[in-house]
Amino acid sequence: QKEVEQNSGPLSVPEGAIASLNCTYSDRVSQSFFWYRQYSGKSPELIMSIYSNGDKEDGRFTAQLNKASQYVSLLIRDSQPSDSATYLCAVNFLTGNQFYFGTGTSLTVIP
Amino acid sequence: DGGITQSPKYLFRKEGQNVTLSCEQNLNHDAMYWYRQDPGQGLRLIYYSQIVNDFQKGDIAEGYSVSREKKESFPLTVTSAQKNPTAFYLCASSIARQGLSGQPQHFGDGTRLSIL
């Protein structure tokens, strides 16, 4: 069983809409969750970190964490064509210092 | 500016040849990582190091080797034993865990390796 799972997409939303990206993780003690954005041919860049249950907002981005249900999500409000990229979910479990990445969700924002 | 520098950006390997990918960071980070990314796939961990002179194998270490002689540097050698080396290689670093919270990784720009 994979440690971290994401729908590969592609996910298409019209410009100005809300894009919702989801990630589930395996049943282990987990503490730290991260969302990265990766443009085609580029390296991942950190968007959000979230450590406790609930919502965390940063500009147009909101990360939501629900440890009881083992999922973390990323909402992008007022989606822009420049948000078109692959979004990677990463989890750092309490045991060890490895990060486990999902395979990513491809998002396309249609002008 | 602090950051992670990977070189070269593009690298070509001949059959039977070992090649070394460079990764240098000036962020004073303790931990460093090497990942491989194949088209349309996620990141797979090759090796990681949490401290100088110590490193651990990741999920796909066969055919690769690393060293960590300095805090700033974590070079990756792709040996001739790695039969399918064509991929995008990413180096990352992070500070040490803060209590129970893991700290985010930051990535270099990557090296694209191809077979001639």
Short mmCIF file of C-alpha atoms in Angstrom, two decimals:
data_model
loop_
_atom_site.label_atom_id
_atom_site.label_comp_id
_atom_site.label_asym_id
_atom_site.label_seq_id
_atom_site.Cartn_x
_atom_site.Cartn_y
_atom_site.Cartn_z
CA GLN A 1 0.00 0.00 0.00
CA LYS A 2 1.30 3.42 -0.92
CA GLU A 3 2.01 5.79 1.90
CA VAL A 4 0.47 8.82 0.19
CA GLU A 5 -2.17 8.79 -2.53
CA GLN A 6 -3.51 11.48 -4.83
CA ASN A 7 -5.84 11.43 -7.81
CA SER A 8 -3.60 11.93 -10.83
CA GLY A 9 -6.24 13.97 -12.64
CA PRO A 10 -6.15 15.81 -14.86
CA LEU A 11 -8.34 18.29 -13.06
CA SER A 12 -9.69 21.15 -15.13
CA VAL A 13 -11.38 24.24 -13.71
CA PRO A 14 -12.40 27.52 -15.33
CA GLU A 15 -10.54 30.69 -14.44
CA GLY A 16 -11.88 32.23 -11.24
CA ALA A 17 -13.27 28.95 -9.88
CA ILE A 18 -12.12 27.04 -6.80
CA ALA A 19 -9.80 24.11 -7.43
CA SER A 20 -9.89 21.33 -4.82
CA LEU A 21 -7.02 18.88 -4.55
CA ASN A 22 -7.09 15.90 -2.21
CA CYS A 23 -4.54 13.61 -0.63
CA THR A 24 -4.90 10.59 1.66
CA TYR A 25 -2.18 8.92 3.66
CA SER A 26 -1.62 5.61 5.36
CA ASP A 27 -2.46 4.84 8.93
CA ARG A 28 0.75 5.82 10.68
CA VAL A 29 1.63 8.43 13.18
CA SER A 30 1.99 11.51 11.06
CA GLN A 31 2.81 15.04 12.04
CA SER A 32 3.71 17.19 9.09
CA PHE A 33 2.02 17.75 5.75
CA PHE A 34 3.14 19.79 2.77
CA TRP A 35 1.83 20.88 -0.61
CA TYR A 36 4.23 21.55 -3.47
CA ARG A 37 3.58 22.99 -6.92
CA GLN A 38 5.61 21.70 -9.85
CA TYR A 39 5.51 23.35 -13.25
CA SER A 40 6.34 21.19 -16.23
CA GLY A 41 10.08 20.65 -16.47
CA LYS A 42 10.79 22.45 -13.19
CA SER A 43 11.49 21.40 -9.62
CA PRO A 44 8.81 21.40 -6.88
CA GLU A 45 8.27 24.58 -4.89
CA LEU A 46 6.70 24.68 -1.45
CA ILE A 47 3.23 26.23 -1.24
CA MET A 48 1.91 25.29 2.19
CA SER A 49 2.85 23.45 5.38
CA ILE A 50 0.22 22.28 7.86
CA TYR A 51 0.79 20.53 11.16
CA SER A 52 -2.51 20.50 13.06
CA ASN A 53 -6.13 19.71 12.30
CA GLY A 54 -8.20 22.40 10.69
CA ASP A 55 -7.65 25.02 8.02
CA LYS A 56 -4.63 27.13 7.24
CA GLU A 57 -4.95 30.00 4.81
CA ASP A 58 -2.25 31.79 2.84
CA GLY A 59 -3.52 34.18 0.21
CA ARG A 60 -5.59 32.26 -2.33
CA PHE A 61 -4.48 28.92 -0.90
CA THR A 62 -6.12 27.02 1.97
CA ALA A 63 -4.79 23.75 3.33
CA GLN A 64 -7.17 21.54 5.28
CA LEU A 65 -6.06 18.70 7.53
CA ASN A 66 -8.22 15.97 9.06
CA LYS A 67 -6.06 13.45 10.88
CA ALA A 68 -8.99 11.30 11.99
CA SER A 69 -9.95 10.72 8.36
CA GLN A 70 -6.33 10.73 7.19
CA TYR A 71 -6.65 13.31 4.49
CA VAL A 72 -5.22 16.65 3.63
CA SER A 73 -6.56 18.92 0.93
CA LEU A 74 -5.58 22.10 -0.87
CA LEU A 75 -8.10 24.66 -2.07
CA ILE A 76 -7.10 27.28 -4.61
CA ARG A 77 -9.56 30.18 -4.78
CA ASP A 78 -9.92 32.45 -7.79
CA SER A 79 -7.89 30.02 -9.90
CA GLN A 80 -5.62 31.60 -12.49
CA PRO A 81 -4.08 30.10 -15.64
CA SER A 82 -0.71 30.49 -13.91
CA ASP A 83 -1.89 27.95 -11.33
CA SER A 84 -1.81 25.26 -14.02
CA ALA A 85 0.75 22.78 -12.73
CA THR A 86 1.12 19.47 -10.94
CA TYR A 87 0.48 19.61 -7.20
CA LEU A 88 2.35 17.19 -4.96
CA CYS A 89 1.28 16.19 -1.48
CA ALA A 90 4.05 15.20 0.95
CA VAL A 91 3.86 13.67 4.41
CA ASN A 92 6.56 13.42 7.04
CA PHE A 93 5.82 10.67 9.54
CA LEU A 94 6.88 10.91 13.16
CA THR A 95 9.08 7.82 12.88
CA GLY A 96 12.12 8.52 10.74
CA ASN A 97 12.87 11.61 8.74
CA GLN A 98 11.71 10.50 5.32
CA PHE A 99 9.18 12.41 3.30
CA TYR A 100 6.63 10.46 1.28
CA PHE A 101 5.27 12.09 -1.84
CA GLY A 102 2.09 11.38 -3.73
CA THR A 103 2.27 11.01 -7.50
CA GLY A 104 0.73 14.45 -7.95
CA THR A 105 -2.48 15.89 -9.38
CA SER A 106 -2.31 17.75 -12.68
CA LEU A 107 -4.38 20.95 -12.63
CA THR A 108 -5.34 22.96 -15.69
CA VAL A 109 -7.05 26.33 -15.30
CA ILE A 110 -8.95 27.22 -18.45
CA PRO A 111 -9.04 30.94 -19.36
CA ASP B 1 20.87 34.45 -1.66
CA GLY B 2 20.67 31.09 0.07
CA GLY B 3 19.66 28.10 -1.94
CA ILE B 4 20.42 24.70 -3.37
CA THR B 5 22.58 24.44 -6.46
CA GLN B 6 22.53 21.37 -8.64
CA SER B 7 24.91 20.85 -11.52
CA PRO B 8 25.02 20.16 -14.32
CA LYS B 9 21.55 20.96 -15.57
CA TYR B 10 21.82 18.32 -18.32
CA LEU B 11 24.06 15.26 -18.30
CA PHE B 12 24.62 12.46 -20.77
CA ARG B 13 25.99 9.09 -19.80
CA LYS B 14 27.67 6.54 -22.01
CA GLU B 15 27.29 2.82 -21.51
CA GLY B 16 29.46 1.52 -18.67
CA GLN B 17 30.22 4.99 -17.37
CA ASN B 18 29.79 6.36 -13.86
CA VAL B 19 28.59 9.94 -13.59
CA THR B 20 28.36 12.24 -10.58
CA LEU B 21 25.65 14.82 -9.95
CA SER B 22 26.54 17.71 -7.72
CA CYS B 23 24.35 19.21 -5.00
CA GLU B 24 25.49 22.12 -2.83
CA GLN B 25 23.44 24.10 -0.31
CA ASN B 26 24.23 27.25 1.65
CA LEU B 27 21.10 27.15 3.80
CA ASN B 28 22.91 25.51 6.75
CA HIS B 29 20.44 22.63 6.52
CA ASP B 30 21.25 19.40 8.32
CA ALA B 31 19.37 16.95 6.13
CA MET B 32 19.83 16.38 2.41
CA TYR B 33 18.00 14.09 0.01
CA TRP B 34 18.20 12.72 -3.52
CA TYR B 35 15.07 11.87 -5.50
CA ARG B 36 14.45 10.47 -8.92
CA GLN B 37 11.43 11.53 -10.96
CA ASP B 38 10.30 9.72 -14.09
CA PRO B 39 7.81 11.26 -16.52
CA GLY B 40 4.31 11.42 -15.09
CA GLN B 41 5.41 9.93 -11.80
CA GLY B 42 6.05 11.11 -8.30
CA LEU B 43 9.34 11.46 -6.47
CA ARG B 44 11.16 8.32 -5.40
CA LEU B 45 13.80 8.55 -2.68
CA ILE B 46 17.28 7.33 -3.57
CA TYR B 47 19.38 8.30 -0.53
CA TYR B 48 19.17 10.72 2.34
CA SER B 49 21.54 12.06 4.97
CA GLN B 50 20.71 13.68 8.28
CA ILE B 51 24.26 14.40 9.38
CA VAL B 52 27.77 14.60 7.97
CA ASN B 53 29.42 11.22 7.33
CA ASP B 54 26.13 9.36 7.63
CA PHE B 55 23.48 8.48 5.06
CA GLN B 56 20.69 5.96 4.55
CA LYS B 57 19.30 4.15 1.55
CA GLY B 58 15.93 5.14 0.25
CA ASP B 59 13.51 3.05 -1.78
CA ILE B 60 15.59 2.80 -4.97
CA ALA B 61 19.26 2.95 -3.88
CA GLU B 62 20.53 0.12 -6.11
CA GLY B 63 22.93 1.41 -8.75
CA TYR B 64 23.57 4.70 -6.91
CA SER B 65 26.08 5.87 -4.33
CA VAL B 66 26.47 9.03 -2.24
CA SER B 67 28.87 10.70 0.19
CA ARG B 68 28.39 13.39 2.82
CA GLU B 69 31.85 14.68 3.73
CA LYS B 70 30.67 18.24 4.23
CA LYS B 71 27.41 19.65 5.54
CA GLU B 72 26.98 21.70 2.38
CA SER B 73 27.54 18.96 -0.15
CA PHE B 74 25.77 15.70 -1.04
CA PRO B 75 26.93 14.38 -4.44
CA LEU B 76 25.17 11.47 -6.12
CA THR B 77 27.01 8.98 -8.34
CA VAL B 78 24.99 7.05 -10.88
CA THR B 79 26.98 3.90 -11.49
CA SER B 80 27.05 1.63 -14.51
CA ALA B 81 24.99 -0.83 -12.46
CA GLN B 82 21.99 1.46 -12.83
CA LYS B 83 20.61 0.15 -16.12
CA ASN B 84 17.86 2.69 -16.61
CA PRO B 85 19.27 6.00 -15.39
CA THR B 86 17.32 8.32 -17.67
CA ALA B 87 15.31 10.55 -15.33
CA PHE B 88 15.06 13.93 -13.65
CA TYR B 89 17.16 13.98 -10.47
CA LEU B 90 16.24 16.31 -7.64
CA CYS B 91 18.27 17.24 -4.59
CA ALA B 92 16.51 18.63 -1.53
CA SER B 93 17.45 19.81 1.93
CA SER B 94 15.70 20.63 5.18
CA ILE B 95 16.52 21.73 8.70
CA ALA B 96 16.35 19.19 11.49
CA ARG B 97 13.03 18.19 12.96
CA GLN B 98 11.68 20.81 15.38
CA GLY B 99 10.21 18.77 18.21
CA LEU B 100 7.51 16.61 16.65
CA SER B 101 7.24 18.65 13.48
CA GLY B 102 9.15 17.74 10.37
CA GLN B 103 10.37 20.73 8.43
CA PRO B 104 9.67 21.23 4.73
CA GLN B 105 12.15 20.26 2.08
CA HIS B 106 13.45 22.77 -0.41
CA PHE B 107 14.57 21.66 -3.85
CA GLY B 108 17.31 22.48 -6.28
CA ASP B 109 16.55 23.01 -9.97
CA GLY B 110 17.32 19.41 -10.87
CA THR B 111 19.59 17.54 -13.27
CA ARG B 112 18.27 15.74 -16.35
CA LEU B 113 20.27 12.62 -17.07
CA SER B 114 20.06 10.78 -20.38
CA ILE B 115 21.83 7.81 -21.91
CA LEU B 116 23.83 8.37 -25.10
#
